XYZ file of C-alpha atoms in Angstrom:
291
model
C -37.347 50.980 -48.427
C -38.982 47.953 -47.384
C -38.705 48.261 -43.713
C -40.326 51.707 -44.061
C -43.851 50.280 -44.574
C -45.464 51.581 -41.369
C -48.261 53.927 -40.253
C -48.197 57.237 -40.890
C -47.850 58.582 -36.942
C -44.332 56.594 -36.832
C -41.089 58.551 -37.885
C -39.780 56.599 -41.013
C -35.880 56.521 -41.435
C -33.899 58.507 -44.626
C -31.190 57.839 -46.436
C -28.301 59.870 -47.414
C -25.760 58.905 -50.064
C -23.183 61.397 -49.320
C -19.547 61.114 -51.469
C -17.087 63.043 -53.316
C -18.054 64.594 -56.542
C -17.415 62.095 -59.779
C -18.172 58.836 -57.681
C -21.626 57.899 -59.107
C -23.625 59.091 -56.857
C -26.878 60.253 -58.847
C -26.268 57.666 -61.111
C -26.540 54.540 -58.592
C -29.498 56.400 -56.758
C -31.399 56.751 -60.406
C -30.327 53.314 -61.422
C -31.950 52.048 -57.869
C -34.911 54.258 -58.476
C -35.413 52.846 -61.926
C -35.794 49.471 -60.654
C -37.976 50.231 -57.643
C -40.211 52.026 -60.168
C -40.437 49.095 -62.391
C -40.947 47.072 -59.539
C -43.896 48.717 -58.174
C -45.385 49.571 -61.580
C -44.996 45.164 -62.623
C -46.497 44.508 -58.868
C -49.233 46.667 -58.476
C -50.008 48.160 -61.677
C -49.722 51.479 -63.835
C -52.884 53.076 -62.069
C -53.757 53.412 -58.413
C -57.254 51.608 -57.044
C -58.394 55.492 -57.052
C -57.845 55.602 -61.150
C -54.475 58.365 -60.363
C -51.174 57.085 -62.530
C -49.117 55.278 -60.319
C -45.452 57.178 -59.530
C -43.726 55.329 -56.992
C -40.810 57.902 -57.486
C -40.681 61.495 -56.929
C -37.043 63.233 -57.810
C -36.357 66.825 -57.183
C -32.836 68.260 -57.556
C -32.137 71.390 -55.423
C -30.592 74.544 -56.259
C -28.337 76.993 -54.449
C -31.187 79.449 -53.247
C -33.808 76.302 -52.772
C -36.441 77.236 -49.717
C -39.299 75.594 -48.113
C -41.299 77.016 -50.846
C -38.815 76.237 -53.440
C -38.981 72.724 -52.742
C -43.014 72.179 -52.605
C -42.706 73.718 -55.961
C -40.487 71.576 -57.123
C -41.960 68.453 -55.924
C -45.336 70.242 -57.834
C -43.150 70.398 -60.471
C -42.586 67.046 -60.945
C -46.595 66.095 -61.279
C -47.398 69.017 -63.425
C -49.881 70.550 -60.651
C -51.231 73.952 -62.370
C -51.151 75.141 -58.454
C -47.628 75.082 -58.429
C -47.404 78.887 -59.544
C -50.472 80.858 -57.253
C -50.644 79.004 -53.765
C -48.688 79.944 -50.409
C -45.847 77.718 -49.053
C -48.319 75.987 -46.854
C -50.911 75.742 -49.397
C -47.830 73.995 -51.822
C -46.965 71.656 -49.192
C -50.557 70.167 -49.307
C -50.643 70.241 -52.623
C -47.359 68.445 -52.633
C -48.925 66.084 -50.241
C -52.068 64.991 -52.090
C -49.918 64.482 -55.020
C -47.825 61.754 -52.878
C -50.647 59.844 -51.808
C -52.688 60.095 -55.180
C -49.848 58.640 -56.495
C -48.526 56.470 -54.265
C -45.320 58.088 -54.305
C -43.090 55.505 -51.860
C -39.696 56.929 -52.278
C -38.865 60.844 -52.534
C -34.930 61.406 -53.684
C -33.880 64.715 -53.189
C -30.435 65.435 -55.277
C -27.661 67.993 -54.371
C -28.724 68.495 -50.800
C -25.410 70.427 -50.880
C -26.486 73.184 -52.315
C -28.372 73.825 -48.976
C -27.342 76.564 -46.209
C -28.080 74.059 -43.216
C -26.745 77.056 -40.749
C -28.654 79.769 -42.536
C -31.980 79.966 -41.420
C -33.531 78.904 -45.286
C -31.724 75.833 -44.201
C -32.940 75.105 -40.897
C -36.061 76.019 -42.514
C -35.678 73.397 -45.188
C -34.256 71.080 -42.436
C -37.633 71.401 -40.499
C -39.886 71.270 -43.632
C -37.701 67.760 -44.612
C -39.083 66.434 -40.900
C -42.646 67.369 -41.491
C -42.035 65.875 -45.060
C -40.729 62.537 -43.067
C -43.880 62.770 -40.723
C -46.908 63.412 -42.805
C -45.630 62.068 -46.373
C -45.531 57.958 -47.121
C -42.387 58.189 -48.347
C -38.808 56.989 -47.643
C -36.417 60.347 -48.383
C -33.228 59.457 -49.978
C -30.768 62.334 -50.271
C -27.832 62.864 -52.203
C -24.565 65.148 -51.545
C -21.496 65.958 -51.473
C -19.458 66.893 -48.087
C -22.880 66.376 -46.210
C -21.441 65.630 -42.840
C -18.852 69.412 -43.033
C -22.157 70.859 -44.564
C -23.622 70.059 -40.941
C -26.635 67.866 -42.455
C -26.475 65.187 -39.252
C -25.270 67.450 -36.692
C -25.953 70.310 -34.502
C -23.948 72.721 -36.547
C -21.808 75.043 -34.744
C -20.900 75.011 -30.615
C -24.646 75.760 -28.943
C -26.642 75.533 -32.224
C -29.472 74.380 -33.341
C -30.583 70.511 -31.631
C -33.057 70.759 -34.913
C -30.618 69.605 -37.239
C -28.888 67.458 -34.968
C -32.496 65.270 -35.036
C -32.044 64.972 -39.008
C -28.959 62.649 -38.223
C -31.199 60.869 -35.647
C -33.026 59.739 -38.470
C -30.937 59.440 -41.541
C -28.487 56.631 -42.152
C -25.421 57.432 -44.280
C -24.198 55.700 -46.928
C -20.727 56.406 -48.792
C -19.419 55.509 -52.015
C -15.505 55.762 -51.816
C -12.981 55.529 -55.164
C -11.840 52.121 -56.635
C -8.327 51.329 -55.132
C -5.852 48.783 -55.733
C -4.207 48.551 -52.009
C -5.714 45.305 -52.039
C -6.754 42.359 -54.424
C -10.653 42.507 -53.500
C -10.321 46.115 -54.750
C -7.838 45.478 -57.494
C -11.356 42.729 -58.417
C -13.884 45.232 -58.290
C -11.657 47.370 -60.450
C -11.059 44.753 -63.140
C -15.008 44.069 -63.091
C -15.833 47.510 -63.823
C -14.047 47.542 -66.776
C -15.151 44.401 -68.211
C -18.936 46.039 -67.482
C -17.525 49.371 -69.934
C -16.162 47.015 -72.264
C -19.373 45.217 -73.225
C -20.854 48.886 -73.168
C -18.393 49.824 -76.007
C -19.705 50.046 -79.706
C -16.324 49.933 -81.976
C -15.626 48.052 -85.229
C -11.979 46.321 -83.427
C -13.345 46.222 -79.870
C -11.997 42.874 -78.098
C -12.631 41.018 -74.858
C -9.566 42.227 -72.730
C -9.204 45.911 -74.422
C -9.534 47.743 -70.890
C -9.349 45.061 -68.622
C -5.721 43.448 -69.749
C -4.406 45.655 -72.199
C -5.179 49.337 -70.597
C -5.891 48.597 -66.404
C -3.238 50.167 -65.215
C -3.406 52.935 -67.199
C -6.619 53.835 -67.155
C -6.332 53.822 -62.898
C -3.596 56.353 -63.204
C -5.777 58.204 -65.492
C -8.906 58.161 -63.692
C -7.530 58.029 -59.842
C -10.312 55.293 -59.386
C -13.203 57.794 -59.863
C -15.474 56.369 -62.542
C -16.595 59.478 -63.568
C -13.102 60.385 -64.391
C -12.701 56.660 -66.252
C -16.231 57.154 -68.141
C -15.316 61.074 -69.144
C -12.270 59.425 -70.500
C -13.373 56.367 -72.264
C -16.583 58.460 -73.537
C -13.993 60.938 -75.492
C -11.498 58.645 -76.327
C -14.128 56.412 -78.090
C -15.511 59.660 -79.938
C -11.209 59.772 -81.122
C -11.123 56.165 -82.330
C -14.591 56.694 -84.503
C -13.336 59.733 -85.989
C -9.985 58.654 -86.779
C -10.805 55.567 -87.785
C -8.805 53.585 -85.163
C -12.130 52.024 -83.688
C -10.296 50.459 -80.652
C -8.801 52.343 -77.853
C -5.259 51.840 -76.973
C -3.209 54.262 -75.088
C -1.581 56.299 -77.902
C -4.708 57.327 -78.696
C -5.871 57.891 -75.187
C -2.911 59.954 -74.782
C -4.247 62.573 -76.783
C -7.326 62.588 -74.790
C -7.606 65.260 -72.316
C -9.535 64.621 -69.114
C -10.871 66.113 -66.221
C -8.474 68.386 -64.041
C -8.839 66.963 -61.018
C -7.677 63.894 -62.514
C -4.984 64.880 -64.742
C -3.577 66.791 -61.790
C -3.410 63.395 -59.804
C -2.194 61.316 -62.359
C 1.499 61.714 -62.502
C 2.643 60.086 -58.875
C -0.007 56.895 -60.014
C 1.654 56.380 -62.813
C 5.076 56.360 -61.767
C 4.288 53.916 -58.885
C 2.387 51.072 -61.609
C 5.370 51.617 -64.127
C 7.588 51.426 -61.701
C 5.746 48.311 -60.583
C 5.407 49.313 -56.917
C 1.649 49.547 -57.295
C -0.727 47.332 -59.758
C -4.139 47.088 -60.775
C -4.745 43.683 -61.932
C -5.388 41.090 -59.205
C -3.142 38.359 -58.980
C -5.903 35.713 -60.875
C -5.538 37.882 -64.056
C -1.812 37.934 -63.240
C -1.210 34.496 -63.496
C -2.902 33.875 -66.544
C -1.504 36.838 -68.325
């Protein structure tokens, strides 16, 4: 974001957050874009020089039909611009664009960039219009997917297609954001500090330190398959259980009764045959030893 803070003429980089569904994806990228806004808003100030509200953030979530027209609106959308229904696609763009800079808008996230045709021609449409966007607007993009790379986001597509979308992945950097695993004890870490994060997030009369991350790690791996929107489906529901039946802790008789997603209950039965059998563990050794 920082390192974006050129003149207009240059050709600013984008980011794209690109993962498998259920990884956190749109809920790092808000939780970033939270505290950039709150950032900008303490350092500068609620209102621009001009007297405009200051919105260092623009968000737009695509759909599965989204066009270049589609997405001006959108952005128009987003600042409540009573042009958004009457003008042209070009006339939206600018629109778009004086909304940016009477704003100060310095980061633009677009969410489910999946959804997009990049081989259609709405998508190389799109893919253009996201240039121009990259060019005129002083903005960093940040875009968030799913498969982006098979979707052909950074590359030219099919044999002898289009170099236009091969210039996207000139200028976007990708990051991932793979599962938790437990093939080694820096992951088996990061897995054992997630779930003493839920735990202080959990409001229940018997809740103790320890309840997920000693009594219920292994478990709730082989539940969850590492994806912590499996874990947070299942920890969400199960805690909705223990209020209603008056258990107010979770423990795994209760959890068993807790139905998750299907991609993860489908994948659960070889992890928990290899941590039972004790081929495969989720505690690292530290919180070994003192167990």
């Amino acid at each position: 974001m920082d390192s974006n803070l050129q003149d207009g003429d240059k050709a600013k980089g984008a980011v794209a957050v690109d993962a498998f569904p259920g990884l956190g994806k749109t809920t790092a990228v808000l939780a970033f874009a939270r505290e950039f806004h709150r950032r900008e808003i303490a350092e500068f100030g609620a209102f621009t020089a001009q007297g405009h509200e200051r919105w260092p953030v623009c968000r737009v979530g695509l759909t599965g039909n989204t066009g270049m027209k589609d997405l001006n609106r959108a952005m128009l959308e987003f600042f409540g611009h009573p042009g958004r229904q009457n003008s042209t696609a070009a006339q939206l763009g600018l629109q778009a664009l004086d909304c940016v800079v009477s704003c100060e808008v310095r980061l633009l996230v677009l969410d489910d960039l999946h959804f997009l045709k990049w081989r259609k021609t709405s998508g190389i449409e799109v893919s253009n219009h996201l240039k121009w966007i990259a060019n005129e607007f002083p903005v960093t993009l940040l875009k968030v997917g799913v498969g982006l790379v098979d979707k052909g986001l950074f590359s030219e597509g099919e044999a002898g297609g289009d170099t236009v979308v091969a210039q996207t992945g000139r200028r976007t950097t990708r990051l991932d954001m793979p599962p938790f695993t437990i093939d080694t004890d820096q992951g088996r870490r990061h897995w054992r500090q997630l779930l003493l994060a839920v735990e202080q997030r959990i409001v229940l009369a018997d809740t103790h330190p320890g309840m997920l991350a000693d009594e219920l790690s292994d478990y709730l791996f082989a539940r969850s398959t590492g994806h912590i929107g499996s874990l947070m489906t299942l920890v969400n529901r199960g805690c909705q259980r223990a209020q209603r039946t008056g258990t107010e802790r979770l423990t795994r008789d209760l959890l068993d009764r807790v139905r998750n997603d299907e991609a993860a209950e489908q994948a659960r039965r070889e992890l928990e045959h290899a941590l039972q059998a004790g081929r495969a563990t989720s505690r690292p050794r530290t919180a070994r030893a003192a167990g």
